[in-house]
Amino acid sequence: MGMDQEPKQNIKVLLVDDQPLLRMGFRLILEGEDDLEITGEAVDGADAVRQVEAQEPDVVLMDVRMPVMDGIEATRRIAAVSCARIIILTTFDLDEYAFSGLQAGASAFLLKDVAPQELVQAVRLVASGDAVVAPRITQRLLETYVRSLPAPTQSPQPKDPLLEDLTPRELEVLGAIAEGLSNAEIAHRFFLSETTVKTHVRRILSKLHLRDRVQAVVYAYETGLVVPSQGLDY
């Protein structure tokens, strides 16, 4: 029976949405997996903050538009006090609220009509802390957001002093993360081992005080280290 094996810790998930049917649907999908466990359901952002403090889930599936406290404010408060990873749930794939969620400390965002297996995979990836969740969608969201910013005045914005702490290689790796590349792809590009890439990523996150690699993508765009790949010059 494998009694001597260390039992694997389940990933604890909190569902946050004001629509009971949606919560039920997500619960049915996630509870069908051996390694996932629903610790509770919250009906608004304030309820979510309370439940995170009480239950300490690993992952929070967070709706954006809710009464009492919206998902963005709830994300900001949870990110400030908890290690829980937050996945923003949105109806539109180019949603300015979703970007605000990433800025507030979320690790990923997913469309509400996501395929069941993608939902399960996203929860596992985000829980592992090494998430590249739907990089193409995240990339498109970030580029759309950056294009909507007012054009910079004569002089570019000053560089964040924290960037000075990065080595040239770390800057290259940060740029690659911002492109949505996985550790394996970064290793291939720079002729490094994946272990070395993981070390670089860990150091980058530590030096820039970022929670995970999705936050690194947001940071790279916000500081102007990376610019959208097309459409900005016309």
PDB file of C-alpha atoms in Angstrom:
ATOM      1  CA  MET A   1       0.000   0.000   0.000  1.00  0.00           C
ATOM      2  CA  GLY A   2       3.050   2.268   0.023  1.00  0.00           C
ATOM      3  CA  MET A   3       2.590   3.129   3.731  1.00  0.00           C
ATOM      4  CA  ASP A   4       6.210   4.202   4.016  1.00  0.00           C
ATOM      5  CA  GLN A   5       5.760   6.891   1.388  1.00  0.00           C
ATOM      6  CA  GLU A   6       5.471  10.501   2.500  1.00  0.00           C
ATOM      7  CA  PRO A   7       1.894  11.626   1.709  1.00  0.00           C
ATOM      8  CA  LYS A   8       1.902  14.370  -0.905  1.00  0.00           C
ATOM      9  CA  GLN A   9       0.443  17.659   0.283  1.00  0.00           C
ATOM     10  CA  ASN A  10      -2.733  18.650  -1.504  1.00  0.00           C
ATOM     11  CA  ILE A  11      -2.938  22.063  -3.164  1.00  0.00           C
ATOM     12  CA  LYS A  12      -5.528  24.033  -1.178  1.00  0.00           C
ATOM     13  CA  VAL A  13      -7.786  26.246  -3.311  1.00  0.00           C
ATOM     14  CA  LEU A  14     -10.189  29.033  -2.312  1.00  0.00           C
ATOM     15  CA  LEU A  15     -12.957  29.888  -4.820  1.00  0.00           C
ATOM     16  CA  VAL A  16     -14.052  33.547  -4.942  1.00  0.00           C
ATOM     17  CA  ASP A  17     -17.038  34.506  -7.100  1.00  0.00           C
ATOM     18  CA  ASP A  18     -20.442  36.044  -6.418  1.00  0.00           C
ATOM     19  CA  GLN A  19     -22.132  33.568  -8.776  1.00  0.00           C
ATOM     20  CA  PRO A  20     -22.952  30.259  -7.017  1.00  0.00           C
ATOM     21  CA  LEU A  21     -23.235  28.349 -10.305  1.00  0.00           C
ATOM     22  CA  LEU A  22     -19.743  29.323 -11.356  1.00  0.00           C
ATOM     23  CA  ARG A  23     -18.295  28.330  -7.987  1.00  0.00           C
ATOM     24  CA  MET A  24     -20.089  25.000  -8.238  1.00  0.00           C
ATOM     25  CA  GLY A  25     -18.673  24.392 -11.727  1.00  0.00           C
ATOM     26  CA  PHE A  26     -15.115  25.123 -10.637  1.00  0.00           C
ATOM     27  CA  ARG A  27     -15.560  23.020  -7.496  1.00  0.00           C
ATOM     28  CA  LEU A  28     -16.716  20.016  -9.537  1.00  0.00           C
ATOM     29  CA  ILE A  29     -13.733  20.305 -11.884  1.00  0.00           C
ATOM     30  CA  LEU A  30     -11.089  20.790  -9.192  1.00  0.00           C
ATOM     31  CA  GLU A  31     -12.410  18.273  -6.673  1.00  0.00           C
ATOM     32  CA  GLY A  32     -12.150  15.578  -9.327  1.00  0.00           C
ATOM     33  CA  GLU A  33      -8.354  15.805  -9.006  1.00  0.00           C
ATOM     34  CA  ASP A  34      -6.532  13.820  -6.325  1.00  0.00           C
ATOM     35  CA  ASP A  35      -4.039  16.580  -5.525  1.00  0.00           C
ATOM     36  CA  LEU A  36      -6.475  19.522  -5.304  1.00  0.00           C
ATOM     37  CA  GLU A  37      -8.660  20.405  -2.333  1.00  0.00           C
ATOM     38  CA  ILE A  38     -11.274  23.184  -2.063  1.00  0.00           C
ATOM     39  CA  THR A  39     -10.870  24.811   1.350  1.00  0.00           C
ATOM     40  CA  GLY A  40     -13.775  27.229   0.984  1.00  0.00           C
ATOM     41  CA  GLU A  41     -15.865  29.557  -1.160  1.00  0.00           C
ATOM     42  CA  ALA A  42     -16.113  33.337  -0.819  1.00  0.00           C
ATOM     43  CA  VAL A  43     -18.888  35.513  -2.247  1.00  0.00           C
ATOM     44  CA  ASP A  44     -16.990  38.827  -2.445  1.00  0.00           C
ATOM     45  CA  GLY A  45     -13.525  40.309  -1.950  1.00  0.00           C
ATOM     46  CA  ALA A  46     -13.921  41.110   1.746  1.00  0.00           C
ATOM     47  CA  ASP A  47     -15.082  37.559   2.393  1.00  0.00           C
ATOM     48  CA  ALA A  48     -12.050  36.314   0.421  1.00  0.00           C
ATOM     49  CA  VAL A  49      -9.580  38.310   2.548  1.00  0.00           C
ATOM     50  CA  ARG A  50     -11.133  36.898   5.736  1.00  0.00           C
ATOM     51  CA  GLN A  51     -11.064  33.322   4.445  1.00  0.00           C
ATOM     52  CA  VAL A  52      -7.452  33.558   3.238  1.00  0.00           C
ATOM     53  CA  GLU A  53      -6.378  34.626   6.727  1.00  0.00           C
ATOM     54  CA  ALA A  54      -8.367  31.795   8.318  1.00  0.00           C
ATOM     55  CA  GLN A  55      -7.534  28.959   5.900  1.00  0.00           C
ATOM     56  CA  GLU A  56      -4.166  29.871   4.343  1.00  0.00           C
ATOM     57  CA  PRO A  57      -4.937  28.409   0.887  1.00  0.00           C
ATOM     58  CA  ASP A  58      -2.183  27.882  -1.676  1.00  0.00           C
ATOM     59  CA  VAL A  59      -4.166  29.249  -4.624  1.00  0.00           C
ATOM     60  CA  VAL A  60      -7.090  31.694  -4.830  1.00  0.00           C
ATOM     61  CA  LEU A  61      -9.346  31.720  -7.902  1.00  0.00           C
ATOM     62  CA  MET A  62     -10.507  35.344  -7.858  1.00  0.00           C
ATOM     63  CA  ASP A  63     -13.382  36.913  -9.776  1.00  0.00           C
ATOM     64  CA  VAL A  64     -12.875  40.585 -10.638  1.00  0.00           C
ATOM     65  CA  ARG A  65     -16.309  42.178 -10.528  1.00  0.00           C
ATOM     66  CA  MET A  66     -18.016  41.544  -7.193  1.00  0.00           C
ATOM     67  CA  PRO A  67     -20.050  43.546  -4.666  1.00  0.00           C
ATOM     68  CA  VAL A  68     -18.658  44.867  -1.341  1.00  0.00           C
ATOM     69  CA  MET A  69     -15.003  44.591  -2.438  1.00  0.00           C
ATOM     70  CA  ASP A  70     -13.868  43.845  -5.991  1.00  0.00           C
ATOM     71  CA  GLY A  71     -11.257  41.253  -6.877  1.00  0.00           C
ATOM     72  CA  ILE A  72      -8.497  43.808  -7.512  1.00  0.00           C
ATOM     73  CA  GLU A  73      -8.646  45.335  -4.028  1.00  0.00           C
ATOM     74  CA  ALA A  74      -8.964  41.850  -2.515  1.00  0.00           C
ATOM     75  CA  THR A  75      -5.905  40.725  -4.505  1.00  0.00           C
ATOM     76  CA  ARG A  76      -3.917  43.726  -3.267  1.00  0.00           C
ATOM     77  CA  ARG A  77      -4.823  43.000   0.370  1.00  0.00           C
ATOM     78  CA  ILE A  78      -4.169  39.270   0.115  1.00  0.00           C
ATOM     79  CA  ALA A  79      -0.811  39.787  -1.653  1.00  0.00           C
ATOM     80  CA  ALA A  80       0.264  42.112   1.173  1.00  0.00           C
ATOM     81  CA  VAL A  81      -0.335  39.593   3.958  1.00  0.00           C
ATOM     82  CA  SER A  82      -0.258  36.109   2.438  1.00  0.00           C
ATOM     83  CA  CYS A  83       1.859  33.797   0.292  1.00  0.00           C
ATOM     84  CA  ALA A  84      -1.282  32.542  -1.488  1.00  0.00           C
ATOM     85  CA  ARG A  85      -1.004  32.700  -5.289  1.00  0.00           C
ATOM     86  CA  ILE A  86      -3.915  34.431  -6.972  1.00  0.00           C
ATOM     87  CA  ILE A  87      -5.444  33.620 -10.362  1.00  0.00           C
ATOM     88  CA  ILE A  88      -7.742  36.345 -11.690  1.00  0.00           C
ATOM     89  CA  LEU A  89     -10.864  35.081 -13.446  1.00  0.00           C
ATOM     90  CA  THR A  90     -12.157  37.279 -16.237  1.00  0.00           C
ATOM     91  CA  THR A  91     -14.793  37.151 -18.976  1.00  0.00           C
ATOM     92  CA  PHE A  92     -12.771  39.087 -21.579  1.00  0.00           C
ATOM     93  CA  ASP A  93      -9.252  38.204 -22.657  1.00  0.00           C
ATOM     94  CA  LEU A  94      -8.270  41.863 -23.084  1.00  0.00           C
ATOM     95  CA  ASP A  95      -9.580  43.178 -19.813  1.00  0.00           C
ATOM     96  CA  GLU A  96      -7.939  46.211 -18.187  1.00  0.00           C
ATOM     97  CA  TYR A  97      -9.140  44.871 -14.835  1.00  0.00           C
ATOM     98  CA  ALA A  98      -7.150  41.696 -15.383  1.00  0.00           C
ATOM     99  CA  PHE A  99      -3.988  43.751 -15.879  1.00  0.00           C
ATOM    100  CA  SER A 100      -4.770  45.687 -12.688  1.00  0.00           C
ATOM    101  CA  GLY A 101      -5.019  42.294 -11.002  1.00  0.00           C
ATOM    102  CA  LEU A 102      -1.516  41.347 -12.160  1.00  0.00           C
ATOM    103  CA  GLN A 103      -0.252  44.731 -10.945  1.00  0.00           C
ATOM    104  CA  ALA A 104      -1.944  44.168  -7.583  1.00  0.00           C
ATOM    105  CA  GLY A 105      -0.070  40.901  -7.080  1.00  0.00           C
ATOM    106  CA  ALA A 106      -1.922  38.173  -8.967  1.00  0.00           C
ATOM    107  CA  SER A 107       0.184  35.450 -10.580  1.00  0.00           C
ATOM    108  CA  ALA A 108      -2.008  34.768 -13.602  1.00  0.00           C
ATOM    109  CA  PHE A 109      -5.361  35.289 -15.168  1.00  0.00           C
ATOM    110  CA  LEU A 110      -7.730  32.885 -16.847  1.00  0.00           C
ATOM    111  CA  LEU A 111     -10.887  33.225 -18.875  1.00  0.00           C
ATOM    112  CA  LYS A 112     -13.994  31.995 -17.058  1.00  0.00           C
ATOM    113  CA  ASP A 113     -14.800  29.639 -19.934  1.00  0.00           C
ATOM    114  CA  VAL A 114     -11.388  27.973 -19.665  1.00  0.00           C
ATOM    115  CA  ALA A 115     -11.282  24.254 -20.532  1.00  0.00           C
ATOM    116  CA  PRO A 116     -11.361  22.073 -17.381  1.00  0.00           C
ATOM    117  CA  GLN A 117      -7.904  20.588 -17.960  1.00  0.00           C
ATOM    118  CA  GLU A 118      -6.398  24.067 -18.506  1.00  0.00           C
ATOM    119  CA  LEU A 119      -7.911  25.239 -15.223  1.00  0.00           C
ATOM    120  CA  VAL A 120      -6.411  22.282 -13.358  1.00  0.00           C
ATOM    121  CA  GLN A 121      -3.031  22.792 -15.040  1.00  0.00           C
ATOM    122  CA  ALA A 122      -3.038  26.531 -14.234  1.00  0.00           C
ATOM    123  CA  VAL A 123      -3.753  25.887 -10.542  1.00  0.00           C
ATOM    124  CA  ARG A 124      -0.862  23.392 -10.372  1.00  0.00           C
ATOM    125  CA  LEU A 125       1.539  25.698 -12.224  1.00  0.00           C
ATOM    126  CA  VAL A 126       0.717  28.716 -10.086  1.00  0.00           C
ATOM    127  CA  ALA A 127       0.979  26.669  -6.881  1.00  0.00           C
ATOM    128  CA  SER A 128       4.477  25.550  -7.934  1.00  0.00           C
ATOM    129  CA  GLY A 129       5.546  29.204  -8.116  1.00  0.00           C
ATOM    130  CA  ASP A 130       7.065  28.655 -11.537  1.00  0.00           C
ATOM    131  CA  ALA A 131       4.094  29.713 -13.606  1.00  0.00           C
ATOM    132  CA  VAL A 132       4.023  30.693 -17.232  1.00  0.00           C
ATOM    133  CA  VAL A 133       0.244  30.664 -17.482  1.00  0.00           C
ATOM    134  CA  ALA A 134      -1.235  31.218 -20.946  1.00  0.00           C
ATOM    135  CA  PRO A 135       1.811  33.259 -21.983  1.00  0.00           C
ATOM    136  CA  ARG A 136       0.291  34.301 -25.310  1.00  0.00           C
ATOM    137  CA  ILE A 137      -2.813  35.736 -23.666  1.00  0.00           C
ATOM    138  CA  THR A 138      -0.793  37.381 -20.906  1.00  0.00           C
ATOM    139  CA  GLN A 139       1.588  38.803 -23.510  1.00  0.00           C
ATOM    140  CA  ARG A 140      -1.292  40.239 -25.561  1.00  0.00           C
ATOM    141  CA  LEU A 141      -2.868  41.746 -22.451  1.00  0.00           C
ATOM    142  CA  LEU A 142       0.405  43.410 -21.433  1.00  0.00           C
ATOM    143  CA  GLU A 143       1.120  44.755 -24.908  1.00  0.00           C
ATOM    144  CA  THR A 144      -2.399  46.161 -25.215  1.00  0.00           C
ATOM    145  CA  TYR A 145      -2.048  47.803 -21.818  1.00  0.00           C
ATOM    146  CA  VAL A 146       1.347  49.332 -22.633  1.00  0.00           C
ATOM    147  CA  ARG A 147       0.066  50.705 -25.956  1.00  0.00           C
ATOM    148  CA  SER A 148      -2.767  52.427 -24.133  1.00  0.00           C
ATOM    149  CA  LEU A 149      -0.358  54.382 -21.921  1.00  0.00           C
ATOM    150  CA  PRO A 150       0.189  58.048 -22.824  1.00  0.00           C
ATOM    151  CA  ALA A 151       3.234  58.567 -25.044  1.00  0.00           C
ATOM    152  CA  PRO A 152       6.302  59.465 -22.972  1.00  0.00           C
ATOM    153  CA  THR A 153       7.396  63.099 -22.981  1.00  0.00           C
ATOM    154  CA  GLN A 154      10.810  64.140 -24.379  1.00  0.00           C
ATOM    155  CA  SER A 155      12.911  62.224 -21.858  1.00  0.00           C
ATOM    156  CA  PRO A 156      12.279  58.565 -21.068  1.00  0.00           C
ATOM    157  CA  GLN A 157      11.332  57.685 -17.501  1.00  0.00           C
ATOM    158  CA  PRO A 158      14.280  57.123 -15.157  1.00  0.00           C
ATOM    159  CA  LYS A 159      15.333  53.516 -14.753  1.00  0.00           C
ATOM    160  CA  ASP A 160      14.420  51.787 -11.508  1.00  0.00           C
ATOM    161  CA  PRO A 161      17.576  51.819  -9.320  1.00  0.00           C
ATOM    162  CA  LEU A 162      16.919  48.151  -8.468  1.00  0.00           C
ATOM    163  CA  LEU A 163      17.832  47.266 -12.071  1.00  0.00           C
ATOM    164  CA  GLU A 164      21.392  48.370 -11.267  1.00  0.00           C
ATOM    165  CA  ASP A 165      21.673  45.323  -8.991  1.00  0.00           C
ATOM    166  CA  LEU A 166      21.110  42.886 -11.880  1.00  0.00           C
ATOM    167  CA  THR A 167      24.058  41.418 -13.743  1.00  0.00           C
ATOM    168  CA  PRO A 168      24.060  41.676 -17.577  1.00  0.00           C
ATOM    169  CA  ARG A 169      23.040  37.993 -17.768  1.00  0.00           C
ATOM    170  CA  GLU A 170      20.199  38.544 -15.296  1.00  0.00           C
ATOM    171  CA  LEU A 171      18.948  41.453 -17.402  1.00  0.00           C
ATOM    172  CA  GLU A 172      18.960  39.164 -20.460  1.00  0.00           C
ATOM    173  CA  VAL A 173      17.054  36.476 -18.561  1.00  0.00           C
ATOM    174  CA  LEU A 174      14.529  39.058 -17.298  1.00  0.00           C
ATOM    175  CA  GLY A 175      13.949  40.161 -20.903  1.00  0.00           C
ATOM    176  CA  ALA A 176      13.382  36.539 -21.912  1.00  0.00           C
ATOM    177  CA  ILE A 177      10.931  36.002 -19.030  1.00  0.00           C
ATOM    178  CA  ALA A 178       9.037  39.080 -20.233  1.00  0.00           C
ATOM    179  CA  GLU A 179       8.733  37.474 -23.668  1.00  0.00           C
ATOM    180  CA  GLY A 180       6.899  34.581 -22.009  1.00  0.00           C
ATOM    181  CA  LEU A 181       9.746  32.074 -22.430  1.00  0.00           C
ATOM    182  CA  SER A 182       9.889  29.021 -20.161  1.00  0.00           C
ATOM    183  CA  ASN A 183      13.055  28.048 -18.267  1.00  0.00           C
ATOM    184  CA  ALA A 184      13.811  25.405 -20.914  1.00  0.00           C
ATOM    185  CA  GLU A 185      13.489  27.960 -23.727  1.00  0.00           C
ATOM    186  CA  ILE A 186      15.678  30.470 -21.864  1.00  0.00           C
ATOM    187  CA  ALA A 187      18.291  27.751 -21.294  1.00  0.00           C
ATOM    188  CA  HIS A 188      18.285  26.943 -25.009  1.00  0.00           C
ATOM    189  CA  ARG A 189      18.576  30.601 -26.048  1.00  0.00           C
ATOM    190  CA  PHE A 190      21.561  31.393 -23.811  1.00  0.00           C
ATOM    191  CA  PHE A 191      23.252  27.939 -23.879  1.00  0.00           C
ATOM    192  CA  LEU A 192      22.709  27.453 -20.153  1.00  0.00           C
ATOM    193  CA  SER A 193      21.481  24.532 -18.060  1.00  0.00           C
ATOM    194  CA  GLU A 194      17.927  24.740 -16.729  1.00  0.00           C
ATOM    195  CA  THR A 195      19.332  24.635 -13.191  1.00  0.00           C
ATOM    196  CA  THR A 196      21.394  27.749 -13.932  1.00  0.00           C
ATOM    197  CA  VAL A 197      18.340  29.489 -15.403  1.00  0.00           C
ATOM    198  CA  LYS A 198      16.326  28.654 -12.266  1.00  0.00           C
ATOM    199  CA  THR A 199      19.086  30.193 -10.158  1.00  0.00           C
ATOM    200  CA  HIS A 200      19.064  33.353 -12.302  1.00  0.00           C
ATOM    201  CA  VAL A 201      15.265  33.603 -12.059  1.00  0.00           C
ATOM    202  CA  ARG A 202      15.365  33.163  -8.282  1.00  0.00           C
ATOM    203  CA  ARG A 203      18.016  35.878  -7.936  1.00  0.00           C
ATOM    204  CA  ILE A 204      16.115  38.268 -10.226  1.00  0.00           C
ATOM    205  CA  LEU A 205      12.911  37.860  -8.202  1.00  0.00           C
ATOM    206  CA  SER A 206      14.820  38.315  -4.949  1.00  0.00           C
ATOM    207  CA  LYS A 207      16.724  41.426  -6.090  1.00  0.00           C
ATOM    208  CA  LEU A 208      13.609  43.094  -7.529  1.00  0.00           C
ATOM    209  CA  HIS A 209      11.375  42.039  -4.589  1.00  0.00           C
ATOM    210  CA  LEU A 210       8.904  40.249  -6.878  1.00  0.00           C
ATOM    211  CA  ARG A 211       6.614  37.355  -5.962  1.00  0.00           C
ATOM    212  CA  ASP A 212       6.938  35.284  -9.140  1.00  0.00           C
ATOM    213  CA  ARG A 213       7.827  35.376 -12.818  1.00  0.00           C
ATOM    214  CA  VAL A 214       4.486  36.833 -13.908  1.00  0.00           C
ATOM    215  CA  GLN A 215       5.225  39.794 -11.634  1.00  0.00           C
ATOM    216  CA  ALA A 216       8.605  39.999 -13.396  1.00  0.00           C
ATOM    217  CA  VAL A 217       6.816  40.339 -16.750  1.00  0.00           C
ATOM    218  CA  VAL A 218       4.640  43.166 -15.420  1.00  0.00           C
ATOM    219  CA  TYR A 219       7.725  44.846 -13.928  1.00  0.00           C
ATOM    220  CA  ALA A 220       9.667  44.608 -17.198  1.00  0.00           C
ATOM    221  CA  TYR A 221       6.868  46.366 -19.084  1.00  0.00           C
ATOM    222  CA  GLU A 222       6.203  48.992 -16.429  1.00  0.00           C
ATOM    223  CA  THR A 223       9.861  50.014 -16.183  1.00  0.00           C
ATOM    224  CA  GLY A 224      10.223  50.221 -19.967  1.00  0.00           C
ATOM    225  CA  LEU A 225      12.830  47.449 -19.967  1.00  0.00           C
ATOM    226  CA  VAL A 226      10.687  45.681 -22.558  1.00  0.00           C
ATOM    227  CA  VAL A 227       8.504  47.439 -25.108  1.00  0.00           C
ATOM    228  CA  PRO A 228       5.644  45.896 -27.091  1.00  0.00           C
ATOM    229  CA  SER A 229       6.890  43.989 -30.095  1.00  0.00           C
ATOM    230  CA  GLN A 230       4.809  45.890 -32.605  1.00  0.00           C
ATOM    231  CA  GLY A 231       2.514  48.784 -33.204  1.00  0.00           C
ATOM    232  CA  LEU A 232       4.071  51.398 -30.947  1.00  0.00           C
ATOM    233  CA  ASP A 233       5.821  53.428 -33.586  1.00  0.00           C
ATOM    234  CA  TYR A 234       2.873  54.327 -35.738  1.00  0.00           C
TER     235      TYR A 234
END
